[in-house]
Amino acid sequence: MRDHDADVIIAGAGMAGTTLALALASAGVKPLLVDPQPFDAQLADTFDGRSSAIAYSSFRQWRAIGAGEALAPHAQRIEQILVTDGKAPGPSTGGPSPFFLRFDSGEIADRSHGEPLGYLIENRQIRAALARTVIDKNITVLAPAGAKGLEVAAAGATLTLTDGRTLSAPLVVSAEGRFGVLRKAAGIGDIGWSYGQSGVVATVRMQHPHQGVAHEYFLPGGPFAILPLTDNRASLVWTESTDRAEALRNASPEAFHAHLMRRFGEFLGTVEMAGPTFVYPLSLSLAERLVAPRLALIGDAAHGVHPIAGQGLNLGLKDAAALAEVVVEALRNGEDIGAEATLERYARWRRFDNVSNALAFDGFVRLFSNDNPLLRLARGVGMAAVNRIAPARRFFMHEAGGGVGDLPKLLRGVAI
């Protein structure tokens, strides 16, 4: 086989793929990114309505790999999270259940070193900041050029691109998302199902300050979340049945705003739309394996989960941190980074966390997306119990912040 073009070729220059590239480059490993879309598209101020809740451990990783400074101006600290099981949000409506959960970053400040519960950042700002950092670090990007096929040999892997070029490396990583070419080419199946729900997402500007408080209401159609953004805006994630979500998308602006205010309540004053409305179908997808010969999966290529807990991107960023650490340690030990033994270390590290979280989120969807009186009472009592038990509250806050378990070094803010 010819000399390798890179140590690691990453197919997919989205948020997980660029994070992995930066993590590897920070340790002296040579990554190469390929993507079917022009890379300039990552820098474009294209609004798709989506924002991500970023665990404080994930933001530590971005700081450690040199992207934190570019992201900081766009990151809204989440200081509190209020969770209510109710039929209508807002204290003025009288609809919510009396059972609720309140998480406050002050309770875990001693262990989180003053970090918030997390950060809320628009996806377009994350993509642009990571892309600019990739350019600043002189990481090679071939785009537009998608993955077309993969051949594996004893000495390495050869990736064929859609433009006919071929590239070789000891390891190829698929960060292509749920419908990537490489997972299918490697014969890795997936397990999953549709929830029959869609997420209606929009950005609004509020009259009164949100003070960094995130609100989540569990309603019969699905969760309704009000997530704080910078400049006193909020990202709305409104989960409904697919038919209902499509009706909302097709409603007139006046009708949509009226529906929104009934859901939103009046506790943050007048709400104005700050962009168009988008609808995204919701489903579960879990890859049956995380690795194949000279191939590893990260991000949505490995797991696509329901947004009920806001942890989808954080799981992908954990994948990137874990795989980068495994690769760097293997190189320093003189090992083949694409060998089965090396990749299995990554798979063992991430398998349980990915599967257990995906199934937990699936359980939450089934538990909370209904109005069964007995289930509603049981979940309300459970929420009230957790709210009264300080150690339980602190555990859930550390878990949501990514501060629990066998964390990769980058998630602890430690260089690899």
Coordinates of C-alpha atoms in Angstrom, one line a residue:
M1 CA 0.0 0.0 0.0
R2 CA 1.2 3.6 -0.8
D3 CA 2.2 6.0 2.0
H4 CA -0.8 7.1 4.0
D5 CA -2.4 10.5 3.4
A6 CA -3.2 10.9 7.1
D7 CA -3.1 9.1 10.4
V8 CA -7.0 9.3 10.6
I9 CA -9.5 10.1 7.9
I10 CA -12.8 11.5 9.2
A11 CA -15.8 11.3 6.9
G12 CA -18.1 14.0 8.0
A13 CA -17.2 17.6 8.9
G14 CA -20.1 18.2 11.2
M15 CA -19.9 19.0 14.9
A16 CA -18.6 15.6 16.1
G17 CA -16.2 15.1 13.1
T18 CA -14.6 18.5 13.5
T19 CA -14.3 18.1 17.2
L20 CA -12.5 14.8 16.7
A21 CA -10.2 16.4 14.1
L22 CA -9.2 19.2 16.5
A23 CA -8.8 16.7 19.4
L24 CA -6.4 14.6 17.4
A25 CA -4.5 17.6 16.0
S26 CA -4.1 19.0 19.5
A27 CA -2.0 15.9 20.3
G28 CA 0.1 15.9 17.1
V29 CA -1.9 13.3 15.2
K30 CA -2.6 14.1 11.5
P31 CA -6.3 14.1 10.7
L32 CA -8.0 14.6 7.3
L33 CA -11.6 15.7 7.0
V34 CA -13.8 14.9 4.0
D35 CA -17.4 16.0 3.6
P36 CA -20.0 16.0 0.7
Q37 CA -20.9 19.7 1.4
P38 CA -18.6 22.6 0.6
F39 CA -16.7 23.5 3.8
D40 CA -17.7 27.1 3.4
A41 CA -21.2 26.0 4.2
Q42 CA -20.1 25.4 7.8
L43 CA -19.1 29.1 8.0
A44 CA -22.3 30.4 6.5
D45 CA -24.8 32.0 8.8
T46 CA -27.5 29.5 7.8
F47 CA -30.4 29.3 10.3
D48 CA -32.0 25.9 10.8
G49 CA -33.7 26.7 14.1
R50 CA -31.7 24.1 16.0
S51 CA -29.7 24.7 19.2
S52 CA -27.9 22.3 21.5
A53 CA -27.6 22.0 25.2
I54 CA -23.9 21.5 25.9
A55 CA -22.7 19.8 29.0
Y56 CA -20.1 21.7 31.0
S57 CA -17.7 18.7 30.4
S58 CA -18.2 19.0 26.6
F59 CA -17.4 22.7 26.8
R60 CA -14.2 21.9 28.7
Q61 CA -13.2 19.7 25.8
W62 CA -13.7 22.5 23.3
R63 CA -11.5 24.8 25.5
A64 CA -8.8 22.1 25.7
I65 CA -8.7 21.7 21.9
G66 CA -8.6 25.4 21.1
A67 CA -12.3 26.1 20.1
G68 CA -13.5 27.5 23.4
E69 CA -12.6 31.2 22.7
A70 CA -14.5 31.2 19.4
L71 CA -17.6 29.6 21.0
A72 CA -17.7 31.6 24.2
P73 CA -19.5 34.7 22.8
H74 CA -22.4 32.5 21.6
A75 CA -22.7 30.3 24.7
Q76 CA -25.6 31.1 27.1
R77 CA -25.0 29.7 30.6
I78 CA -27.8 27.5 32.0
E79 CA -28.0 28.4 35.7
Q80 CA -31.2 26.6 36.5
I81 CA -33.5 24.0 35.0
L82 CA -37.2 23.8 36.0
V83 CA -39.0 20.6 35.0
T84 CA -42.8 20.4 35.3
D85 CA -45.3 17.7 34.5
G86 CA -48.3 19.6 33.3
K87 CA -50.9 20.5 30.7
A88 CA -49.8 24.1 30.2
P89 CA -46.7 26.0 31.1
G90 CA -46.4 29.3 32.9
P91 CA -47.4 30.0 36.5
S92 CA -50.3 32.2 35.4
T93 CA -52.2 29.4 33.6
G94 CA -52.8 27.1 36.6
G95 CA -52.3 24.1 34.4
P96 CA -49.1 22.5 35.6
S97 CA -48.9 19.7 38.1
P98 CA -47.8 20.7 41.6
F99 CA -45.0 18.3 41.2
F100 CA -41.8 19.7 39.8
L101 CA -38.0 19.5 39.7
R102 CA -35.7 22.4 40.2
F103 CA -31.9 22.1 39.4
D104 CA -29.6 24.9 40.4
S105 CA -26.0 25.2 39.4
G106 CA -25.1 26.7 42.8
E107 CA -25.7 23.3 44.4
I108 CA -22.8 21.7 42.5
A109 CA -20.5 24.7 42.3
D110 CA -18.0 23.1 44.7
R111 CA -17.4 20.1 42.3
S112 CA -18.0 21.8 39.0
H113 CA -15.6 24.7 39.8
G114 CA -18.3 27.3 39.2
E115 CA -19.5 25.8 35.9
P116 CA -23.2 26.2 35.0
L117 CA -25.4 23.2 34.5
G118 CA -24.6 23.5 30.8
Y119 CA -24.6 25.9 27.9
L120 CA -27.1 26.6 25.2
I121 CA -25.6 27.4 21.8
E122 CA -27.2 27.6 18.3
N123 CA -25.9 24.8 16.1
R124 CA -25.0 27.3 13.3
Q125 CA -22.6 29.0 15.8
I126 CA -21.1 25.7 16.9
R127 CA -20.5 24.6 13.3
A128 CA -18.9 28.0 12.3
A129 CA -16.7 28.2 15.4
L130 CA -15.4 24.7 14.9
A131 CA -14.9 25.2 11.2
R132 CA -12.9 28.4 11.8
T133 CA -10.7 26.6 14.4
V134 CA -10.1 23.8 11.9
I135 CA -8.9 26.3 9.4
D136 CA -6.8 28.1 12.0
K137 CA -5.1 24.8 12.9
N138 CA -4.3 24.1 9.2
I139 CA -6.2 20.8 9.2
T140 CA -6.7 19.4 5.7
V141 CA -10.3 19.4 4.5
L142 CA -11.5 17.9 1.2
A143 CA -14.9 19.2 0.4
P144 CA -17.2 18.8 -1.4
A145 CA -16.1 15.1 -1.5
G146 CA -18.2 12.5 0.2
A147 CA -17.3 8.9 1.1
K148 CA -18.2 6.4 -1.6
G149 CA -16.5 3.1 -0.5
L150 CA -14.0 1.6 1.8
E151 CA -11.4 -1.2 1.2
V152 CA -9.5 -2.7 4.1
A153 CA -6.1 -4.4 4.0
A154 CA -3.6 -5.5 6.6
A155 CA -1.6 -2.2 6.2
G156 CA -4.5 0.2 6.2
A157 CA -7.7 1.3 4.7
T158 CA -8.4 3.0 1.3
L159 CA -11.3 5.4 1.1
T160 CA -12.8 6.1 -2.3
L161 CA -14.5 9.5 -2.6
T162 CA -17.5 10.5 -4.7
D163 CA -15.2 12.5 -7.0
G164 CA -13.1 9.4 -7.8
R165 CA -10.1 10.2 -5.6
T166 CA -8.7 7.6 -3.2
L167 CA -7.2 8.2 0.2
S168 CA -5.4 5.9 2.6
A169 CA -4.9 5.8 6.4
P170 CA -4.6 3.3 9.2
L171 CA -8.0 4.3 10.5
V172 CA -11.2 5.8 9.0
V173 CA -13.9 7.3 11.1
S174 CA -17.5 7.7 10.1
A175 CA -19.0 10.9 11.5
E176 CA -21.5 11.0 8.6
G177 CA -24.7 11.0 10.6
R178 CA -27.5 8.4 10.7
F179 CA -27.5 7.6 7.0
G180 CA -23.8 7.5 6.3
V181 CA -22.3 5.4 3.5
L182 CA -19.5 3.9 5.5
R183 CA -21.6 2.2 8.2
K184 CA -23.6 0.5 5.5
A185 CA -20.5 -0.4 3.5
A186 CA -19.1 -2.1 6.6
G187 CA -22.2 -4.2 7.1
I188 CA -23.1 -2.6 10.4
G189 CA -26.8 -2.7 10.9
D190 CA -28.9 -0.5 13.3
I191 CA -31.7 -0.9 15.7
G192 CA -34.4 1.8 15.9
W193 CA -37.8 3.1 15.4
S194 CA -39.8 6.2 14.8
Y195 CA -41.6 7.9 17.7
G196 CA -44.4 9.2 15.5
Q197 CA -43.4 12.6 16.8
S198 CA -41.8 15.6 15.3
G199 CA -40.0 18.5 17.0
V200 CA -41.2 21.9 16.1
V201 CA -38.2 24.3 16.7
A202 CA -38.2 28.1 16.6
T203 CA -36.2 30.9 18.1
V204 CA -38.1 33.7 20.0
R205 CA -37.2 37.0 21.7
M206 CA -38.7 37.6 25.1
Q207 CA -39.8 40.8 26.8
H208 CA -38.5 39.9 30.3
P209 CA -35.0 38.5 31.1
H210 CA -34.8 34.7 31.1
Q211 CA -31.9 34.8 33.7
G212 CA -30.4 31.7 32.3
V213 CA -33.3 29.5 33.3
A214 CA -34.4 26.5 31.1
H215 CA -37.9 25.3 31.4
E216 CA -39.2 21.9 30.3
Y217 CA -42.8 20.8 30.5
F218 CA -43.9 17.3 29.9
L219 CA -47.2 17.4 28.0
P220 CA -49.3 14.6 26.5
G221 CA -48.0 15.2 23.0
G222 CA -44.4 15.3 24.1
P223 CA -42.1 17.7 25.9
F224 CA -42.2 21.5 25.4
A225 CA -38.9 23.2 26.2
I226 CA -37.9 26.8 26.6
L227 CA -34.2 27.0 26.4
P228 CA -32.3 30.3 27.1
L229 CA -30.1 31.7 24.4
T230 CA -27.8 34.8 24.3
D231 CA -29.4 38.3 23.7
N232 CA -32.5 37.4 25.8
R233 CA -33.7 34.9 23.1
A234 CA -34.9 31.4 23.7
S235 CA -34.9 28.2 21.6
L236 CA -38.2 26.4 21.6
V237 CA -38.5 22.7 21.1
W238 CA -42.1 21.8 20.9
T239 CA -42.7 18.0 20.5
E240 CA -46.0 16.9 19.0
S241 CA -47.4 14.0 17.0
T242 CA -46.2 14.2 13.4
D243 CA -49.6 15.3 12.0
R244 CA -50.0 18.0 14.6
A245 CA -46.4 19.2 14.0
E246 CA -47.1 19.5 10.3
A247 CA -50.3 21.4 11.0
L248 CA -48.3 23.9 13.2
R249 CA -45.7 24.4 10.5
N250 CA -48.4 25.1 7.9
A251 CA -50.4 27.5 10.2
S252 CA -50.4 31.2 9.5
P253 CA -47.9 33.2 11.6
E254 CA -50.8 34.7 13.6
A255 CA -52.2 31.2 14.3
F256 CA -48.8 29.8 15.2
H257 CA -48.1 32.7 17.6
A258 CA -51.5 32.2 19.3
H259 CA -50.8 28.5 19.8
L260 CA -47.3 29.4 21.1
M261 CA -48.6 31.8 23.7
R262 CA -51.0 29.3 25.0
R263 CA -48.1 26.9 25.5
F264 CA -45.6 29.5 26.6
G265 CA -47.7 31.4 29.2
E266 CA -47.1 35.0 30.1
F267 CA -44.3 34.7 32.7
L268 CA -41.6 36.0 30.3
G269 CA -43.8 38.7 28.8
T270 CA -44.5 39.3 25.2
V271 CA -42.8 36.7 22.9
E272 CA -41.8 37.6 19.4
M273 CA -40.6 35.2 16.7
A274 CA -36.9 35.7 15.8
G275 CA -36.8 33.4 12.8
P276 CA -38.7 30.8 10.8
T277 CA -40.2 27.6 12.2
F278 CA -38.7 24.2 11.4
V279 CA -40.0 20.7 11.9
Y280 CA -37.8 17.6 12.4
P281 CA -39.0 14.0 12.7
L282 CA -37.9 12.2 15.8
S283 CA -36.6 8.6 15.9
L284 CA -34.2 6.3 17.6
S285 CA -31.2 4.7 15.8
L286 CA -28.5 2.6 17.5
A287 CA -25.7 1.0 15.5
E288 CA -25.3 -2.6 16.3
R289 CA -21.5 -2.2 16.5
L290 CA -19.3 0.9 17.0
V291 CA -16.3 -0.5 15.1
A292 CA -15.4 -2.7 12.1
P293 CA -12.0 -3.5 10.5
R294 CA -10.2 -0.1 10.4
L295 CA -13.4 1.8 10.9
A296 CA -14.9 3.5 14.0
L297 CA -18.3 5.3 14.3
I298 CA -18.9 8.4 16.3
G299 CA -21.8 10.8 16.8
D300 CA -25.1 10.2 15.0
A301 CA -23.5 7.5 12.9
A302 CA -23.3 5.5 16.1
H303 CA -26.5 6.7 17.9
G304 CA -29.4 9.0 17.1
V305 CA -31.5 9.7 20.2
H306 CA -34.7 11.6 21.1
P307 CA -34.0 15.2 22.2
I308 CA -36.0 14.8 25.4
A309 CA -32.9 15.1 27.6
G310 CA -30.9 17.3 25.3
Q311 CA -27.9 14.9 25.3
G312 CA -27.6 13.8 21.7
L313 CA -24.6 16.0 20.7
N314 CA -23.0 15.5 24.1
L315 CA -22.9 11.7 23.5
G316 CA -21.1 12.4 20.1
L317 CA -18.6 14.7 21.8
K318 CA -17.9 12.0 24.3
D319 CA -17.3 9.6 21.4
A320 CA -14.8 12.0 19.9
A321 CA -12.9 12.5 23.2
A322 CA -12.7 8.8 23.9
L323 CA -11.6 7.8 20.4
A324 CA -9.0 10.6 20.3
E325 CA -7.5 9.4 23.6
V326 CA -7.4 5.8 22.5
V327 CA -5.8 6.7 19.2
V328 CA -3.2 9.0 20.8
E329 CA -2.2 6.4 23.5
A330 CA -2.0 3.7 20.8
L331 CA 0.4 5.8 18.7
R332 CA 2.5 6.7 21.7
N333 CA 2.8 3.0 22.5
G334 CA 3.7 2.1 18.9
E335 CA 0.5 0.2 18.2
D336 CA -1.6 0.1 15.0
I337 CA -4.4 2.6 15.6
G338 CA -6.7 0.7 13.2
A339 CA -6.1 -2.7 14.7
E340 CA -9.0 -4.7 16.2
A341 CA -7.6 -4.6 19.7
T342 CA -7.2 -0.8 19.6
L343 CA -10.7 -0.1 18.2
E344 CA -12.2 -2.5 20.7
R345 CA -10.9 -0.4 23.5
Y346 CA -12.9 2.5 22.1
A347 CA -16.0 0.3 21.7
R348 CA -15.8 -1.0 25.2
W349 CA -15.4 2.5 26.6
R350 CA -18.4 4.0 24.8
R351 CA -20.8 1.0 24.2
F352 CA -22.5 0.9 27.6
D353 CA -22.9 4.7 28.0
N354 CA -24.4 5.1 24.5
V355 CA -26.8 2.2 24.8
S356 CA -27.9 2.9 28.4
N357 CA -28.5 6.6 27.7
A358 CA -30.4 5.9 24.5
L359 CA -32.7 3.4 26.3
A360 CA -33.2 5.8 29.2
F361 CA -34.2 8.6 26.9
D362 CA -36.6 6.1 25.1
G363 CA -38.1 5.2 28.4
F364 CA -38.6 8.9 29.3
V365 CA -40.4 9.5 26.0
R366 CA -42.8 6.6 26.7
L367 CA -43.3 7.6 30.3
F368 CA -43.9 11.3 29.8
S369 CA -45.5 11.6 26.4
N370 CA -49.0 10.5 27.6
D371 CA -51.7 11.6 29.9
N372 CA -52.5 8.4 31.7
P373 CA -53.7 9.5 35.2
L374 CA -51.8 6.7 37.1
L375 CA -48.6 7.3 35.2
R376 CA -48.9 11.0 35.6
L377 CA -49.3 10.6 39.4
A378 CA -46.4 8.2 39.6
R379 CA -44.0 10.4 37.6
G380 CA -45.1 13.4 39.6
V381 CA -44.5 11.8 42.9
G382 CA -41.1 10.6 41.6
M383 CA -40.2 14.1 40.5
A384 CA -41.2 15.6 43.8
A385 CA -39.2 12.9 45.7
V386 CA -36.0 13.7 43.7
N387 CA -36.6 17.4 44.2
R388 CA -36.7 16.9 48.0
I389 CA -33.5 14.7 48.1
A390 CA -30.5 16.9 47.7
P391 CA -28.0 14.1 46.9
A392 CA -30.3 12.8 44.2
R393 CA -30.6 16.3 42.7
R394 CA -26.9 16.7 42.7
F395 CA -26.3 13.3 41.1
F396 CA -28.7 14.2 38.2
M397 CA -27.0 17.6 37.7
H398 CA -23.5 16.0 37.6
E399 CA -24.9 13.4 35.2
A400 CA -26.4 16.0 32.9
G401 CA -23.2 18.0 33.0
G402 CA -21.2 15.0 31.9
G403 CA -19.3 14.9 35.2
V404 CA -20.0 11.3 36.1
G405 CA -18.3 8.0 35.1
D406 CA -15.1 7.1 33.4
L407 CA -14.5 10.4 31.6
P408 CA -12.0 10.9 28.8
K409 CA -9.2 13.4 29.7
L410 CA -10.6 16.1 27.4
L411 CA -13.9 16.1 29.1
R412 CA -12.0 16.8 32.3
G413 CA -10.3 19.7 30.6
V414 CA -7.0 17.8 30.5
A415 CA -4.9 17.7 27.3
I416 CA -4.1 14.3 25.7

